[in-house]
Amino acid sequence: MTELKPGERLDDTGFGGLKVIQGGGFSYGVDSVLLSAWTSGQLGARPVRGSRVKIMDLGTGNGVIPLILSHKIPGSDISGIELRTEAWDMARRTAAINGLEDRLSFINEDVNNIRIVKPELEGSFNAVVSNPPYFKAGSGIPSADSGRLKARYETSADLGDFLRCAAYLLKPGGSFYMVHRPFRLADIIWEMRNCRIEPKAIRPVVPRKGKRPNILLVHGVKGAGPEMEILPELAVHSSKGYTEELLEIYR
């Protein structure tokens, strides 16, 4: 049995009894759950299709997105790339705790180095997903915690770096799924097209009806032609708690 380290805890994800190691500045939020549902087709994007599909998660953190996707897309093989050694170790041990070592694997590396250290991965994935850092380096008030700083700010790799890595890993016609923030939309579309990942669908997420979007779900296809769809907004909260559409993600 994999042991927890000081400051860590084992949390139930709510998906098929799967559990994730968290703590020490590494905890997942609703963004990760939304991205997993977006990738699996629950929220309107074209889902990953085929048997034994290969999925890569860039900036995987403690591995919660591959963990949830293993439940939502049965038969998939999912990998993750994570620079922070502590988070990578959590992801690796999370896979072991859930008995998923045969389906989940994790690489402790910078996305900028994948071309050099893993040339065999070029063009080998049906889908790439990412919940990358949202803020440019030097913007806002950075966290004093180094783990949170690297997770939220583009300290070692920026949006373009993540997208270039995604384009390198994707098969022609492969799908890219990302969760990000509305204030970066212009950057997102610019960088995606620079990497020949054509934006195909965007879904705004609002805290509750009547509020401005604070999250964007983005879907693109490598080498596709132009034509993008803006989907209806998704509200996270209602007067009774989570909205019915959000609760449906957990069913």
mmCIF file of N, CA, C and O in Angstrom, residues 12-53:
data_model
loop_
_atom_site.group_PDB
_atom_site.id
_atom_site.type_symbol
_atom_site.label_atom_id
_atom_site.label_comp_id
_atom_site.label_asym_id
_atom_site.label_seq_id
_atom_site.Cartn_x
_atom_site.Cartn_y
_atom_site.Cartn_z
ATOM 1 N N ASP A 12 -11.562 11.503 -1.770
ATOM 2 C CA ASP A 12 -12.445 10.845 -2.735
ATOM 3 C C ASP A 12 -12.825 11.850 -3.815
ATOM 4 O O ASP A 12 -13.285 12.947 -3.513
ATOM 5 N N THR A 13 -12.638 11.491 -5.088
ATOM 6 C CA THR A 13 -12.972 12.407 -6.185
ATOM 7 C C THR A 13 -14.460 12.464 -6.476
ATOM 8 O O THR A 13 -14.935 13.402 -7.110
ATOM 9 N N GLY A 14 -15.219 11.436 -6.057
ATOM 10 C CA GLY A 14 -16.626 11.358 -6.409
ATOM 11 C C GLY A 14 -16.859 10.628 -7.721
ATOM 12 O O GLY A 14 -17.999 10.522 -8.187
ATOM 13 N N PHE A 15 -15.801 10.098 -8.328
ATOM 14 C CA PHE A 15 -15.908 9.387 -9.600
ATOM 15 C C PHE A 15 -15.492 7.932 -9.419
ATOM 16 O O PHE A 15 -14.301 7.620 -9.329
ATOM 17 N N GLY A 16 -16.478 7.055 -9.322
ATOM 18 C CA GLY A 16 -16.218 5.622 -9.277
ATOM 19 C C GLY A 16 -15.325 5.166 -8.155
ATOM 20 O O GLY A 16 -14.617 4.159 -8.290
ATOM 21 N N GLY A 17 -15.330 5.881 -7.042
ATOM 22 C CA GLY A 17 -14.512 5.481 -5.907
ATOM 23 C C GLY A 17 -13.037 5.811 -6.038
ATOM 24 O O GLY A 17 -12.233 5.416 -5.180
ATOM 25 N N LEU A 18 -12.666 6.547 -7.072
ATOM 26 C CA LEU A 18 -11.262 6.909 -7.264
ATOM 27 C C LEU A 18 -10.827 7.938 -6.229
ATOM 28 O O LEU A 18 -11.568 8.864 -5.910
ATOM 29 N N LYS A 19 -9.599 7.790 -5.755
ATOM 30 C CA LYS A 19 -9.072 8.689 -4.722
ATOM 31 C C LYS A 19 -7.794 9.363 -5.222
ATOM 32 O O LYS A 19 -7.032 8.781 -5.995
ATOM 33 N N VAL A 20 -7.568 10.600 -4.766
ATOM 34 C CA VAL A 20 -6.420 11.377 -5.203
ATOM 35 C C VAL A 20 -5.634 11.881 -3.998
ATOM 36 O O VAL A 20 -6.220 12.252 -2.971
ATOM 37 N N ILE A 21 -4.324 11.863 -4.115
ATOM 38 C CA ILE A 21 -3.461 12.403 -3.067
ATOM 39 C C ILE A 21 -3.371 13.915 -3.232
ATOM 40 O O ILE A 21 -3.092 14.427 -4.316
ATOM 41 N N GLN A 22 -3.608 14.640 -2.140
ATOM 42 C CA GLN A 22 -3.547 16.100 -2.160
ATOM 43 C C GLN A 22 -2.836 16.596 -0.910
ATOM 44 O O GLN A 22 -2.537 15.837 -0.006
ATOM 45 N N GLY A 23 -2.611 17.917 -0.872
ATOM 46 C CA GLY A 23 -1.967 18.528 0.287
ATOM 47 C C GLY A 23 -0.654 19.178 -0.095
ATOM 48 O O GLY A 23 -0.157 19.031 -1.211
ATOM 49 N N GLY A 24 -0.101 19.930 0.824
ATOM 50 C CA GLY A 24 1.168 20.589 0.579
ATOM 51 C C GLY A 24 1.117 21.600 -0.540
ATOM 52 O O GLY A 24 2.085 21.784 -1.273
ATOM 53 N N GLY A 25 -0.043 22.252 -0.707
ATOM 54 C CA GLY A 25 -0.190 23.248 -1.767
ATOM 55 C C GLY A 25 -0.722 22.698 -3.068
ATOM 56 O O GLY A 25 -0.904 23.436 -4.031
ATOM 57 N N PHE A 26 -0.980 21.381 -3.129
ATOM 58 C CA PHE A 26 -1.483 20.759 -4.351
ATOM 59 C C PHE A 26 -2.906 20.252 -4.118
ATOM 60 O O PHE A 26 -3.108 19.233 -3.460
ATOM 61 N N SER A 27 -3.893 20.975 -4.624
ATOM 62 C CA SER A 27 -5.298 20.584 -4.532
ATOM 63 C C SER A 27 -5.998 20.984 -5.823
ATOM 64 O O SER A 27 -5.705 22.028 -6.397
ATOM 65 N N TYR A 28 -6.923 20.146 -6.270
ATOM 66 C CA TYR A 28 -7.614 20.460 -7.521
ATOM 67 C C TYR A 28 -8.932 21.183 -7.233
ATOM 68 O O TYR A 28 -9.473 21.115 -6.131
ATOM 69 N N GLY A 29 -9.438 21.880 -8.250
ATOM 70 C CA GLY A 29 -10.692 22.613 -8.129
ATOM 71 C C GLY A 29 -11.666 22.237 -9.219
ATOM 72 O O GLY A 29 -11.463 21.263 -9.952
ATOM 73 N N VAL A 30 -12.708 23.036 -9.374
ATOM 74 C CA VAL A 30 -13.753 22.744 -10.346
ATOM 75 C C VAL A 30 -13.215 22.818 -11.770
ATOM 76 O O VAL A 30 -13.741 22.163 -12.673
ATOM 77 N N ASP A 31 -12.143 23.587 -12.009
ATOM 78 C CA ASP A 31 -11.562 23.677 -13.348
ATOM 79 C C ASP A 31 -11.183 22.295 -13.876
ATOM 80 O O ASP A 31 -11.429 21.974 -15.046
ATOM 81 N N SER A 32 -10.568 21.474 -13.030
ATOM 82 C CA SER A 32 -10.134 20.139 -13.444
ATOM 83 C C SER A 32 -11.329 19.243 -13.760
ATOM 84 O O SER A 32 -11.290 18.453 -14.713
ATOM 85 N N VAL A 33 -12.380 19.358 -12.973
ATOM 86 C CA VAL A 33 -13.591 18.558 -13.206
ATOM 87 C C VAL A 33 -14.260 18.984 -14.514
ATOM 88 O O VAL A 33 -14.680 18.146 -15.316
ATOM 89 N N LEU A 34 -14.327 20.300 -14.753
ATOM 90 C CA LEU A 34 -14.923 20.810 -15.990
ATOM 91 C C LEU A 34 -14.129 20.358 -17.208
ATOM 92 O O LEU A 34 -14.701 19.951 -18.226
ATOM 93 N N LEU A 35 -12.809 20.437 -17.132
ATOM 94 C CA LEU A 35 -11.982 20.030 -18.271
ATOM 95 C C LEU A 35 -12.158 18.551 -18.580
ATOM 96 O O LEU A 35 -12.229 18.157 -19.752
ATOM 97 N N SER A 36 -12.256 17.726 -17.558
ATOM 98 C CA SER A 36 -12.455 16.287 -17.761
ATOM 99 C C SER A 36 -13.795 16.018 -18.447
ATOM 100 O O SER A 36 -13.882 15.199 -19.372
ATOM 101 N N ALA A 37 -14.836 16.716 -18.002
ATOM 102 C CA ALA A 37 -16.159 16.551 -18.613
ATOM 103 C C ALA A 37 -16.181 17.088 -20.039
ATOM 104 O O ALA A 37 -16.823 16.520 -20.928
ATOM 105 N N TRP A 38 -15.491 18.183 -20.272
ATOM 106 C CA TRP A 38 -15.379 18.785 -21.612
ATOM 107 C C TRP A 38 -14.708 17.809 -22.578
ATOM 108 O O TRP A 38 -15.172 17.599 -23.706
ATOM 109 N N THR A 39 -13.647 17.177 -22.130
ATOM 110 C CA THR A 39 -12.903 16.232 -22.961
ATOM 111 C C THR A 39 -13.731 14.996 -23.293
ATOM 112 O O THR A 39 -13.660 14.468 -24.406
ATOM 113 N N SER A 40 -14.524 14.547 -22.347
ATOM 114 C CA SER A 40 -15.323 13.326 -22.548
ATOM 115 C C SER A 40 -16.613 13.571 -23.316
ATOM 116 O O SER A 40 -17.355 12.630 -23.591
ATOM 117 N N GLY A 41 -16.897 14.839 -23.662
ATOM 118 C CA GLY A 41 -18.081 15.145 -24.458
ATOM 119 C C GLY A 41 -19.321 15.487 -23.673
ATOM 120 O O GLY A 41 -20.384 15.720 -24.257
ATOM 121 N N GLN A 42 -19.228 15.573 -22.352
ATOM 122 C CA GLN A 42 -20.409 15.857 -21.534
ATOM 123 C C GLN A 42 -20.881 17.305 -21.638
ATOM 124 O O GLN A 42 -22.047 17.583 -21.355
ATOM 125 N N LEU A 43 -19.995 18.215 -22.030
ATOM 126 C CA LEU A 43 -20.345 19.639 -22.005
ATOM 127 C C LEU A 43 -20.410 20.273 -23.387
ATOM 128 O O LEU A 43 -20.404 21.495 -23.506
ATOM 129 N N GLY A 44 -20.476 19.445 -24.428
ATOM 130 C CA GLY A 44 -20.737 19.988 -25.760
ATOM 131 C C GLY A 44 -19.604 19.925 -26.754
ATOM 132 O O GLY A 44 -19.827 20.122 -27.954
ATOM 133 N N ALA A 45 -18.375 19.685 -26.316
ATOM 134 C CA ALA A 45 -17.262 19.559 -27.255
ATOM 135 C C ALA A 45 -17.284 18.179 -27.907
ATOM 136 O O ALA A 45 -17.849 17.230 -27.358
ATOM 137 N N ARG A 46 -16.683 18.067 -29.088
ATOM 138 C CA ARG A 46 -16.553 16.764 -29.718
ATOM 139 C C ARG A 46 -15.681 15.883 -28.835
ATOM 140 O O ARG A 46 -14.543 16.245 -28.527
ATOM 141 N N PRO A 47 -16.166 14.720 -28.418
ATOM 142 C CA PRO A 47 -15.383 13.885 -27.508
ATOM 143 C C PRO A 47 -14.268 13.134 -28.218
ATOM 144 O O PRO A 47 -14.261 13.010 -29.448
ATOM 145 N N VAL A 48 -13.328 12.639 -27.431
ATOM 146 C CA VAL A 48 -12.301 11.746 -27.969
ATOM 147 C C VAL A 48 -12.981 10.449 -28.385
ATOM 148 O O VAL A 48 -13.765 9.878 -27.625
ATOM 149 N N ARG A 49 -12.691 9.976 -29.590
ATOM 150 C CA ARG A 49 -13.339 8.768 -30.103
ATOM 151 C C ARG A 49 -12.329 7.649 -30.332
ATOM 152 O O ARG A 49 -11.148 7.906 -30.504
ATOM 153 N N GLY A 50 -12.851 6.424 -30.365
ATOM 154 C CA GLY A 50 -12.017 5.280 -30.681
ATOM 155 C C GLY A 50 -11.730 4.413 -29.477
ATOM 156 O O GLY A 50 -11.936 4.807 -28.331
ATOM 157 N N SER A 51 -11.248 3.207 -29.730
ATOM 158 C CA SER A 51 -10.888 2.294 -28.650
ATOM 159 C C SER A 51 -9.416 2.462 -28.316
ATOM 160 O O SER A 51 -8.579 2.705 -29.179
ATOM 161 N N ARG A 52 -9.115 2.363 -27.048
ATOM 162 C CA ARG A 52 -7.745 2.495 -26.532
ATOM 163 C C ARG A 52 -7.110 3.812 -26.982
ATOM 164 O O ARG A 52 -5.978 3.848 -27.470
ATOM 165 N N VAL A 53 -7.853 4.897 -26.851
ATOM 166 C CA VAL A 53 -7.328 6.210 -27.230
ATOM 167 C C VAL A 53 -6.207 6.612 -26.291
ATOM 168 O O VAL A 53 -6.187 6.247 -25.108
#
